[in-house]
XYZ file of C-alpha atoms in Angstrom:
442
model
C 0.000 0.000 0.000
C 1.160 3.695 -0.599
C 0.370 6.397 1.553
C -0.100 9.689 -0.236
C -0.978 13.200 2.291
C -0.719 16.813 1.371
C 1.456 19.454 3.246
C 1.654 22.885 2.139
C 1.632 22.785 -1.615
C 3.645 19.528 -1.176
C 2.760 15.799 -2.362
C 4.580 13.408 0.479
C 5.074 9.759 -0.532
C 6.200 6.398 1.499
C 6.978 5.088 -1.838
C 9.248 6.767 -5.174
C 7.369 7.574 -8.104
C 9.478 9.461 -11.062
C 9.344 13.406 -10.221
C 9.677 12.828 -6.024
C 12.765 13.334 -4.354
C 13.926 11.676 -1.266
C 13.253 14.096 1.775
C 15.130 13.690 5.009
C 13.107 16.527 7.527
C 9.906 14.494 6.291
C 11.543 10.750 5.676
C 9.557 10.654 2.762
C 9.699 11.209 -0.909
C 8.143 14.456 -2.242
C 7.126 16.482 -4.712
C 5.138 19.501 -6.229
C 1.197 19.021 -5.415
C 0.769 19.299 -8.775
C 2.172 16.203 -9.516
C -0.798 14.408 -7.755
C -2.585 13.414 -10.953
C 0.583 11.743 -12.313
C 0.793 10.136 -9.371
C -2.723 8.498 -9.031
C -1.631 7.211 -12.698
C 1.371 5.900 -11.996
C 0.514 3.824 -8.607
C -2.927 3.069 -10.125
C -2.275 -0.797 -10.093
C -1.273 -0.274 -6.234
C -3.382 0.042 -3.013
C -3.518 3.998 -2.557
C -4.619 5.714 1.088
C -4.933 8.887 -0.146
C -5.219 11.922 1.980
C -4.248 14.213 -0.470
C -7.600 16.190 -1.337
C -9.341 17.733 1.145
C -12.261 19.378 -0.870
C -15.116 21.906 -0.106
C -18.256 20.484 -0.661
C -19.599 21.536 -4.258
C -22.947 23.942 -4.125
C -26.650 22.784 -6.048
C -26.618 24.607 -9.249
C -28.694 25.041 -12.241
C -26.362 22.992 -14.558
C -28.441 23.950 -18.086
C -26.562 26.312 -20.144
C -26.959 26.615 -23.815
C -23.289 26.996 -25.589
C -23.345 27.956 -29.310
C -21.429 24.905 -31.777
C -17.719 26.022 -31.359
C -18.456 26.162 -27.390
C -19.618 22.945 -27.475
C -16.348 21.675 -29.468
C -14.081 23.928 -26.860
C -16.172 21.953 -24.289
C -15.706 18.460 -25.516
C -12.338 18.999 -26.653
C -11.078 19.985 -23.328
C -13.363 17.108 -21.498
C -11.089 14.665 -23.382
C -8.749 14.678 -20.421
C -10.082 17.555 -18.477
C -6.538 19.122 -18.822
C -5.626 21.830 -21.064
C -6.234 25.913 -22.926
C -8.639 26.812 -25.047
C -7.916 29.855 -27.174
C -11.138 31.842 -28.041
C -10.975 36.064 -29.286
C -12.359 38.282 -26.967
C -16.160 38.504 -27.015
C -16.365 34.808 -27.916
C -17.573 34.118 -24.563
C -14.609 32.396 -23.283
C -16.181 32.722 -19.639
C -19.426 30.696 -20.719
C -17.392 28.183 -21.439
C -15.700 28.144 -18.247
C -18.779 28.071 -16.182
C -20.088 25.419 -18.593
C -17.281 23.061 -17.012
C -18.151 23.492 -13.681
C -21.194 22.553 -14.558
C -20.331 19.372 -16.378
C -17.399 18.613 -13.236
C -19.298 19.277 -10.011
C -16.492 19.481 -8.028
C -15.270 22.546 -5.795
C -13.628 24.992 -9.014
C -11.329 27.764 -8.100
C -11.253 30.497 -11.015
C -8.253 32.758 -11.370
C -8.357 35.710 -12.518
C -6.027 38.826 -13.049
C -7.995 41.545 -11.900
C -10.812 42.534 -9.714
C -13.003 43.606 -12.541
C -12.326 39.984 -13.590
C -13.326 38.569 -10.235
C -16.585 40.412 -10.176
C -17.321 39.505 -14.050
C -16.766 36.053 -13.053
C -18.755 36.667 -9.355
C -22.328 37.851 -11.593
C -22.304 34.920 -14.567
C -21.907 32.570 -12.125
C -24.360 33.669 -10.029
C -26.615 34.079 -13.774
C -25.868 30.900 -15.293
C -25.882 28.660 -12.311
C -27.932 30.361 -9.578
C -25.583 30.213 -7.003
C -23.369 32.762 -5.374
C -19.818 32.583 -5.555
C -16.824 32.897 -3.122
C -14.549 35.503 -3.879
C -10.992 36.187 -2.577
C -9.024 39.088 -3.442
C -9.613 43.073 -3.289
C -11.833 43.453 0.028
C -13.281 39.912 -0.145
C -12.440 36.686 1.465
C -15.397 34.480 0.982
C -13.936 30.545 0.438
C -16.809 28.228 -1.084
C -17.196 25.414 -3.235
C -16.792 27.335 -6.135
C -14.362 30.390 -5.278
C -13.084 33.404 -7.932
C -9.518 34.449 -6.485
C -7.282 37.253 -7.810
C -3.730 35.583 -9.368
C -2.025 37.802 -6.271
C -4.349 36.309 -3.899
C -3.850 32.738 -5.261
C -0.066 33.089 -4.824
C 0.390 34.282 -1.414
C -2.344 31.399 0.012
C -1.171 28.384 -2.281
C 0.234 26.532 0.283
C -3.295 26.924 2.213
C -5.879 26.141 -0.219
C -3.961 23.794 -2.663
C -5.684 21.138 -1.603
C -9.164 22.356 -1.344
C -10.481 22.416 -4.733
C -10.720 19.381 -7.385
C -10.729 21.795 -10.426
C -8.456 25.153 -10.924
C -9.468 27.312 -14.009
C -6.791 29.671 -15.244
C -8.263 33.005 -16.627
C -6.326 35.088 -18.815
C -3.444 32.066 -18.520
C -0.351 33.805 -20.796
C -0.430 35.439 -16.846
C 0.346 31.636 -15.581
C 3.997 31.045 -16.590
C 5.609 34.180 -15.033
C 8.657 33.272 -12.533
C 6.333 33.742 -9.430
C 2.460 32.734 -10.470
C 3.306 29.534 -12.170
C 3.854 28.269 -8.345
C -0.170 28.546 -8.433
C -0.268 25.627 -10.524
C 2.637 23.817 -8.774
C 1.550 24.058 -5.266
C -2.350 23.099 -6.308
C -3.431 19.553 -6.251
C -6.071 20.196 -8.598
C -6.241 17.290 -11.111
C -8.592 18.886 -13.428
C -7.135 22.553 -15.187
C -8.564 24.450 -17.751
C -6.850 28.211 -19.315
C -8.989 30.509 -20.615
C -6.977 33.296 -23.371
C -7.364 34.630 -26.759
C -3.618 35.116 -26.592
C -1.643 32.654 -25.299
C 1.721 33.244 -27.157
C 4.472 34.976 -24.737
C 7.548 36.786 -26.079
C 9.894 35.236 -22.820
C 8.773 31.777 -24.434
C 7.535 31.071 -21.066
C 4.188 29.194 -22.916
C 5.941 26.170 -23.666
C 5.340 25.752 -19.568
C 1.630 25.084 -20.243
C 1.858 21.712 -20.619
C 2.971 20.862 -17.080
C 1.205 23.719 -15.356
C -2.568 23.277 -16.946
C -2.398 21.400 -20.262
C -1.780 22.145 -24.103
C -3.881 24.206 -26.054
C -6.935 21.581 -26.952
C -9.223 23.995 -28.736
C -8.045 27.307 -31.081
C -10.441 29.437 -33.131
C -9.810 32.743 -34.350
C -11.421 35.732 -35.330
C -11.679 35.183 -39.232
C -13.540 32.128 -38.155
C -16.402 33.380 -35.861
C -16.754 37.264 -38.097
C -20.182 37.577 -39.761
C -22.116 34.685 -37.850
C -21.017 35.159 -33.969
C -18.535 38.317 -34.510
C -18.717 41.709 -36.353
C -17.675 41.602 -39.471
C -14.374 43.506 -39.268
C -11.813 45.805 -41.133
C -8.201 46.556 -40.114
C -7.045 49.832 -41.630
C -3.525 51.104 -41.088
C -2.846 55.337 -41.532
C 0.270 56.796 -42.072
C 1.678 59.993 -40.683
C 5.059 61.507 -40.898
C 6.906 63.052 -37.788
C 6.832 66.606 -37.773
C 10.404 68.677 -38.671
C 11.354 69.357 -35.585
C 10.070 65.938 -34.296
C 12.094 64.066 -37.048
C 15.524 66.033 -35.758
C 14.973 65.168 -32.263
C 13.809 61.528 -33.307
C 17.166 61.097 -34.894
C 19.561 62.631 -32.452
C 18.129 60.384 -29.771
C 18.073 57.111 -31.682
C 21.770 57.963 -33.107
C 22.804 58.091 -29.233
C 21.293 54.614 -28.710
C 22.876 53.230 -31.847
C 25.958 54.193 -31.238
C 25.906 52.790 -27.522
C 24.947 49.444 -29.122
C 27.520 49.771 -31.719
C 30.181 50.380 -29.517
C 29.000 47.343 -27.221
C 28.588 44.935 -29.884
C 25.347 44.445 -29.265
C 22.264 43.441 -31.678
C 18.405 43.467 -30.777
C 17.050 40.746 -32.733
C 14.698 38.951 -29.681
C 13.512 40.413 -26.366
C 16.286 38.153 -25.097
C 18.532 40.327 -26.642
C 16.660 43.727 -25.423
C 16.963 42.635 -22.062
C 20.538 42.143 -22.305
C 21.246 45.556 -23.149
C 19.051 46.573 -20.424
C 21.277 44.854 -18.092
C 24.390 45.817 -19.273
C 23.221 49.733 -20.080
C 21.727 50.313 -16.860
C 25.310 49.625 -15.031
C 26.798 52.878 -16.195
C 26.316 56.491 -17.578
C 27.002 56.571 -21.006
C 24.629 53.044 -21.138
C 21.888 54.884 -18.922
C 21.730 57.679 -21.358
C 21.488 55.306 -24.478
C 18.309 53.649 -22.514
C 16.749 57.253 -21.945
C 17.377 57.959 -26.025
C 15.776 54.976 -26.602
C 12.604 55.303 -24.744
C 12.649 59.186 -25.634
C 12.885 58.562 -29.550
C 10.159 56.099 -28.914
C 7.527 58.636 -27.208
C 8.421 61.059 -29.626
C 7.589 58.315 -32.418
C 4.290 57.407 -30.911
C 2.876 60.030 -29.279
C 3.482 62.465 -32.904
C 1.557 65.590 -32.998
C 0.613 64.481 -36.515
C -1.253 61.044 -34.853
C -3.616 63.952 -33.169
C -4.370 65.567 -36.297
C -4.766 62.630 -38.025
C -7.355 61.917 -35.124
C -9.373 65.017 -35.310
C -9.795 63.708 -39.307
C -11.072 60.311 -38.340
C -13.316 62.063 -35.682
C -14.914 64.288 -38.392
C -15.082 61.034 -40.690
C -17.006 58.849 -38.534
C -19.533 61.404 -36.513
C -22.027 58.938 -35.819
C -20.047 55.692 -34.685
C -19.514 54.969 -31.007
C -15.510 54.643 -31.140
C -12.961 53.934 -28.312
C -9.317 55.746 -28.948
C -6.260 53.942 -27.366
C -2.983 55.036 -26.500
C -0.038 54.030 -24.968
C 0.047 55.354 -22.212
C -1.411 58.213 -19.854
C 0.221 60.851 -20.903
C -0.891 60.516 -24.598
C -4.726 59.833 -23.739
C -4.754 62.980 -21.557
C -3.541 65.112 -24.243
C -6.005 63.677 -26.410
C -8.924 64.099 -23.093
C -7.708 67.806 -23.184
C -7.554 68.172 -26.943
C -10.921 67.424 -27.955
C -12.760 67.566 -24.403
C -13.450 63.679 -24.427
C -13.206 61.414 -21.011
C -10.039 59.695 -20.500
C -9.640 56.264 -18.676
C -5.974 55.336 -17.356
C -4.861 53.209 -14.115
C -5.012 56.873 -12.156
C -9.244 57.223 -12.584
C -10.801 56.270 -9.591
C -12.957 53.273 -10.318
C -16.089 55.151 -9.424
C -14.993 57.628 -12.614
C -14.152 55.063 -14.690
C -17.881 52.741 -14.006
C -19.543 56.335 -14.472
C -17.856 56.896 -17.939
C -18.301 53.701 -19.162
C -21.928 53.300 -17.912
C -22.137 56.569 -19.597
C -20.623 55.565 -22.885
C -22.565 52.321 -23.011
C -26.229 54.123 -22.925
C -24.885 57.080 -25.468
C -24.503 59.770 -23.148
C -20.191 59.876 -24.634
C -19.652 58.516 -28.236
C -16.222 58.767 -28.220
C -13.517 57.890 -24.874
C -9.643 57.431 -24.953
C -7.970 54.656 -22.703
C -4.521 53.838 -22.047
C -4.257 49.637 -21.888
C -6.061 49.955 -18.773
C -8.934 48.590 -20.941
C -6.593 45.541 -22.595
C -7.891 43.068 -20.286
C -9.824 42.271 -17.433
C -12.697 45.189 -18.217
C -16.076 44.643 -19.360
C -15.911 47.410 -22.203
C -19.316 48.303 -23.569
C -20.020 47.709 -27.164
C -18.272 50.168 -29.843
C -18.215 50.043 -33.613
C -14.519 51.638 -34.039
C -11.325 51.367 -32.135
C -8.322 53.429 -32.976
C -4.684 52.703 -31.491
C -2.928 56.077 -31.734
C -0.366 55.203 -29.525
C 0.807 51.807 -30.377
C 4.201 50.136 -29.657
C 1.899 47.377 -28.288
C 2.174 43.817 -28.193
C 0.799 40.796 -30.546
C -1.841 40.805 -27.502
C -2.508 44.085 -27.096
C -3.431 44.246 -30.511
C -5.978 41.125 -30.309
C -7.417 42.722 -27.276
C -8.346 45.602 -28.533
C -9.781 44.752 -32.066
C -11.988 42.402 -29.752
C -13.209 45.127 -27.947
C -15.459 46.233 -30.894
C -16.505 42.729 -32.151
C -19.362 41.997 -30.053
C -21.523 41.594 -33.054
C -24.714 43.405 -33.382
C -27.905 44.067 -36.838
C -26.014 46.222 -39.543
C -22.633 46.757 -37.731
C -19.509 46.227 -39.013
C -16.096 46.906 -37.075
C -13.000 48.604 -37.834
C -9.839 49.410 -36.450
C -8.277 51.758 -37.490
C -3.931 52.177 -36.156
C -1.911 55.305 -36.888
C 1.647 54.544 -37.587
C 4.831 56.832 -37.870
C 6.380 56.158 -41.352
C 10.284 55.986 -40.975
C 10.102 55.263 -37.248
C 10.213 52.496 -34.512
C 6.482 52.859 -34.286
C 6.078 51.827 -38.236
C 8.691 49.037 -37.415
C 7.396 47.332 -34.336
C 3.486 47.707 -36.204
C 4.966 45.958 -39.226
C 6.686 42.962 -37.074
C 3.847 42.648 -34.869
C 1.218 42.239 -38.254
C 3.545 39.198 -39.340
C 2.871 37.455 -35.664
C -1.050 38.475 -35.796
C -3.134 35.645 -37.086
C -7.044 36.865 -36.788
């Protein structure tokens, strides 16, 4: 017989399995929890007293919840082993699927989720789709139940605690999973059954090939192209191209000449983030490297944050006076001088989330047609419906990019979406919008 018991994100063994280690404190072998599945499989020809799981008993719920076809194959797909991502654009209802699995598992779930917008999203379908109300832990709550919504912060820092309370863990937003300190979530859970919820999950670190031993592979992908016109807005992406201004364009150069010389005289060549952050660390270690790191972000604001990208604005403005359109920008100091310029509300991580519920509540019943956001709204917001989004400000990511064309997809009678980026010709802003088309796939 093999004894199997839990401690503190920890699987203890009497017996070796492949992935223990011998322990002396504990004269037993151990392990990651996670590897408690594995475990189960490998001794399953062996008498097991297991007193791993210790699980919170799992709440009546209405377990009827219609799912459109490519739910349904998400669903099954991911039933297959009841391990593993499935990759859905934003608006697909990614979340419906989620609480579909509950459903189908009836076993205490914990949801993660990145932010507290997130937690309460989560908090209200659940409470829609299956009639029950829903722990939640993170923010100013601290409600454990059968089925629990935790912030990724508050996962982390009580691991150890709960990793053996739940049967099912469901990663929201999962490209967060692999980082250096939240993929000890999965690690330090029991949990045999993991699903990841994303319309992204690509990382530039790399860090994704992790998924497999944290939650699963990807088991389901569909992408935009394939849901547009029957469950999406039909969509266009239009590209506009400005020029810096003359006294932009000298600046622009001086700056980026100081950063190419810096990397010219240290040998180096940016052809990977790896490479970036290698300059970073050797740059920031002295003055002349410091300075090239200042040119480089300075060129780079100048490059996206051109006064012609603001007259090119007030054009699509007068171009589309009817259409409810969301303006991003990349960052706060951009979508304030846009706030100022044409005396439109402006959402960034300073407005107090009163403001920011009042301006969208106020954009979603028509009161504002048009509001500028930094990438507060990139994830983890419930953004009311829009026909047009324009990225003004855009260095962004592969990601960032997906995020925010979903944000006007949500399909609705007669509309079609666009959206619409303004790039710098001649510029790092034209060159990091031109690599990051080859890596979109919608």
């Amino acid at each position: 017989m093999v004894t199997l018991t839990y401690y503190k994100g920890l699987i203890l063994s009497d017996a070796f399995a492949p992935g223990l280690k011998w322990n002396s404190h504990f004269k037993k072998y151990i392990g990651f929890a996670s590897s408690y599945r594995d475990l189960l499989d490998y001794f399953s020809e062996t008498e097991i007293n297991d007193h791993v799981l210790d699980l919170l008993p799992f709440p009546p719920i209405n377990d009827k919840i219609e799912l459109r076809d490519y739910q349904k194959k998400a669903l099954n797909a991911w039933l297959k082993e009841k391990r593993g991502i499935i990759v859905m654009p934003t608006g697909a209802g990614k979340t419906r699927v989620g609480i579909a699995s509950i459903a189908k598992l009836k076993i205490a779930t914990l949801i993660v989720v990145p932010t507290i917008d997130l937690l309460n999203q989560w908090h209200r379908e659940i409470h829609e789709l299956l009639g029950v109300e829903a722990g939640r832990i993170g923010g100013n709550y601290d409600e454990l139940k059968g089925i629990t919504v935790i912030t990724y912060d508050s996962a982390y820092s009580r691991a150890e605690e709960l990793g053996n309370r739940f049967g099912f863990l469901i990663f929201d937003e999962v490209h967060h999973l692999p980082s250096e300190g939240y993929m000890q979530i999965a690690q330090l859970f029991a949990s045999p059954y993991r699903l990841g919820l994303t319309a992204t999950p690509e990382r530039e670190d790399g860090r994704d090939s992790l998924y497999p031993q944290l939650v699963g592979p990807i088991v389901y992908r569909v992408s935009v192209s394939e849901l547009a016109g029957k469950y999406l807005a039909e969509y266009d992406i239009e590209r506009v191209y400005v020029s810096l201004t003359e006294e932009e364009m000298k600046k622009y150069k001086r700056l980026r000449q100081i950063y190419r010389s810096y990397l010219q005289e240290k040998g180096l060549k940016l052809k990977s983030l790896e490479d970036f952050y290698k300059f970073l660390k050797i740059a920031v270690k002295e003055k002349d490297g410091r300075n090239a790191i200042l040119a480089w972000y300075e060129a780079l604001r100048i490059a996206v944050n051109s006064r012609s990208k603001i007259e090119k604005l007030r054009e699509l403005l007068s171009q589309y006076p009817e259409d409810k359109i969301i303006i991003f920008t990349r960052d706060t100091e951009l979508a304030y001088n846009v706030s100022r310029e044409f005396l439109i509300p402006a959402v960034t991580y300073k407005t107090p989330k009163s403001e920011r519920t009042e301006i969208l509540d106020k954009f979603r019943k028509g009161f504002y047609r048009v509001i500028v956001a930094s990438s507060v709204f990139d994830e983890g917001v419930d953004v009311p419906d829009a026909s047009i989004a324009i990225i003004l400000g855009g260095y962004g990511t592969t990601r960032q990019f997906l995020q925010r064309l979903g944000r006007v997809l949500r399909k609705k009678e007669g509309k079609r979406a666009k959206l619409i980026e303004i790039v710098t010709r001649g510029t790092s802003d034209y060159n990091l919008s031109r690599r990051r088309r080859q890596n979109v796939s919608v």
